[in-house]
Amino acid sequence: MKPIRNSAKAIIIENEKILLTKNKDDFGFFYLFPGGGQDHGEELKDAVQRECLEEIGEKVVVSNLVYVREYIGKNHEFAAWDSDAHQVEFYFQCSLESSDSTFMNATNPDKDQVGVEWIDIKNLEEIRLYPKALSKIFKNNELEIRYLGDVN
């Protein structure tokens, strides 16, 4: 059995658009919030900053923790290959440190990552975004502290 993994994620919103990593698998494109696994001895805010440098190539300013989500693989659509996964994700409001970001300096993108895109918040339900539950929350402008539980 795998240990529970902590993951720190960035919510970066500018001009009614949200910054996401674009990824590709056997089913097509999907989108994720920039971020990833917390290292032992690393604070969550430092994990968000490191992961954003790795995935989007930009420094971020970390603000408030706004969502906590659990992902228990056996309960979701990817249970066939992800059943032993248990991850707790911490979503922080962030902003880009630089206003002239190019997203060309990613140092360690995820294996499925093919890019970075600004997506209109009103279009989030039209793309394959994980976790799906956040699409409705952003569409309804509900950026507030919330424990989401085991949702997809």
C-alpha positions as a printed Julia matrix, in Angstrom:
152×3 Matrix{Float64}:
   0.0    0.0     0.0
   1.3    3.44   -0.96
   1.52   6.18    1.68
  -0.8    9.18    1.51
   0.79  11.89   -0.64
   0.42  15.64   -0.12
   0.24  17.85   -3.19
   0.29  21.65   -3.36
  -1.49  23.36   -6.26
  -1.71  26.92   -7.6
  -4.88  28.75   -8.58
  -3.75  31.61  -10.8
  -6.55  33.83  -12.14
  -6.13  36.94  -14.27
  -8.75  38.75  -16.37
 -11.41  36.02  -15.93
  -8.93  33.35  -17.1
  -7.22  30.6   -15.14
  -3.74  29.27  -15.82
  -3.59  25.48  -16.25
  -1.1   22.93  -17.49
  -2.19  21.22  -20.71
  -1.56  17.48  -20.78
  -2.19  14.64  -23.23
  -3.04  10.98  -22.68
  -4.67   8.2   -24.71
  -8.05   9.97  -24.42
  -6.85  13.37  -25.64
  -6.06  16.63  -23.87
  -6.73  17.3   -20.21
  -5.92  20.16  -17.88
  -4.5   20.35  -14.37
  -3.67  23.04  -11.89
   0.06  23.7   -11.69
   1.6   22.0    -8.7
   2.64  18.67   -7.33
   4.03  16.59   -4.55
   5.35  18.04   -1.33
   8.87  16.94   -0.4
   9.73  15.81    3.12
  10.62  18.86    5.22
   9.13  21.28    2.68
   6.34  23.71    3.56
   3.3   23.56    1.3
   3.81  27.15    0.09
   7.38  26.3    -0.88
   6.14  23.22   -2.73
   3.74  25.39   -4.77
   6.54  27.79   -5.67
   8.93  24.99   -6.67
   6.33  23.11   -8.67
   5.25  26.24  -10.55
   8.85  26.88  -11.56
   9.1   23.27  -12.74
   5.78  23.16  -14.64
   5.09  26.7   -15.87
   8.59  28.18  -15.65
   7.48  31.17  -13.6
   7.79  32.39  -10.02
   4.53  32.79   -8.12
   3.46  34.68   -5.04
   1.52  32.32   -2.77
  -1.49  33.71   -0.92
  -4.39  31.99    0.85
  -5.2   28.31    1.06
  -8.69  28.06   -0.45
  -9.44  24.39   -1.1
  -8.45  21.0     0.25
  -9.31  17.99   -1.9
  -8.75  14.31   -1.33
  -8.32  11.9    -4.18
  -8.84   8.25   -3.29
  -8.22   6.45   -6.56
 -10.4    3.39   -5.94
 -13.48   5.65   -5.84
 -13.1    7.27   -9.25
 -13.04   6.71  -13.0
  -9.37   5.72  -13.06
  -9.69   3.0   -10.4
  -8.49   0.3   -12.83
  -4.94   1.67  -12.7
  -5.05   4.18   -9.85
  -6.83   2.25   -7.09
  -3.97   2.45   -4.58
  -3.57   6.23   -4.89
  -4.54   8.46   -1.96
  -3.57  12.1    -2.32
  -4.48  15.19   -0.31
  -4.29  18.33   -2.43
  -3.96  21.84   -1.06
  -5.05  24.61   -3.47
  -3.58  28.08   -2.91
  -4.52  31.41   -4.46
  -1.41  32.57   -6.29
  -0.32  35.31   -8.64
   2.49  35.49  -11.14
   5.51  37.39   -9.86
   6.17  38.86  -13.31
   3.62  40.53  -15.56
   5.51  39.57  -18.74
   5.44  35.8   -18.31
   6.26  33.67  -21.34
   5.93  30.19  -19.79
   8.95  29.08  -21.8
  11.24  28.2   -18.9
   9.63  25.08  -17.41
  12.45  23.06  -15.83
  10.67  19.8   -15.05
   7.18  19.47  -16.61
   5.09  16.4   -15.82
   5.51  13.47  -18.23
   2.11  14.06  -19.9
   2.43  17.87  -19.97
   2.5   19.46  -23.42
   2.06  23.1   -22.49
   0.49  25.81  -20.37
  -2.73  27.67  -21.27
  -4.94  30.46  -20.01
  -8.53  29.14  -20.11
 -11.63  31.35  -19.8
 -13.35  30.51  -16.53
 -16.7   30.41  -18.36
 -15.31  27.58  -20.55
 -14.0   25.3   -17.79
 -16.9   22.85  -18.06
 -16.1   22.36  -21.76
 -12.61  20.95  -21.16
 -11.39  17.85  -19.36
 -10.23  19.46  -16.11
  -9.17  17.6   -13.0
 -10.58  17.84  -10.45
 -13.89  18.31  -12.26
 -15.58  19.66   -9.13
 -13.59  22.9    -9.38
 -15.15  23.8   -12.76
 -18.52  24.55  -11.16
 -16.99  26.3    -8.17
 -15.06  28.74  -10.38
 -18.0   29.25  -12.73
 -20.12  30.27   -9.73
 -17.32  32.55   -8.45
 -17.06  30.66   -5.15
 -13.41  31.28   -4.28
 -13.54  30.66   -0.55
 -11.99  28.29    1.95
 -13.62  24.9     1.49
 -12.87  21.25    2.21
 -13.93  19.34   -0.9
 -13.42  15.78    0.36
 -13.0   12.84   -2.0
 -14.27  14.31   -5.27
 -13.29  14.14   -8.91
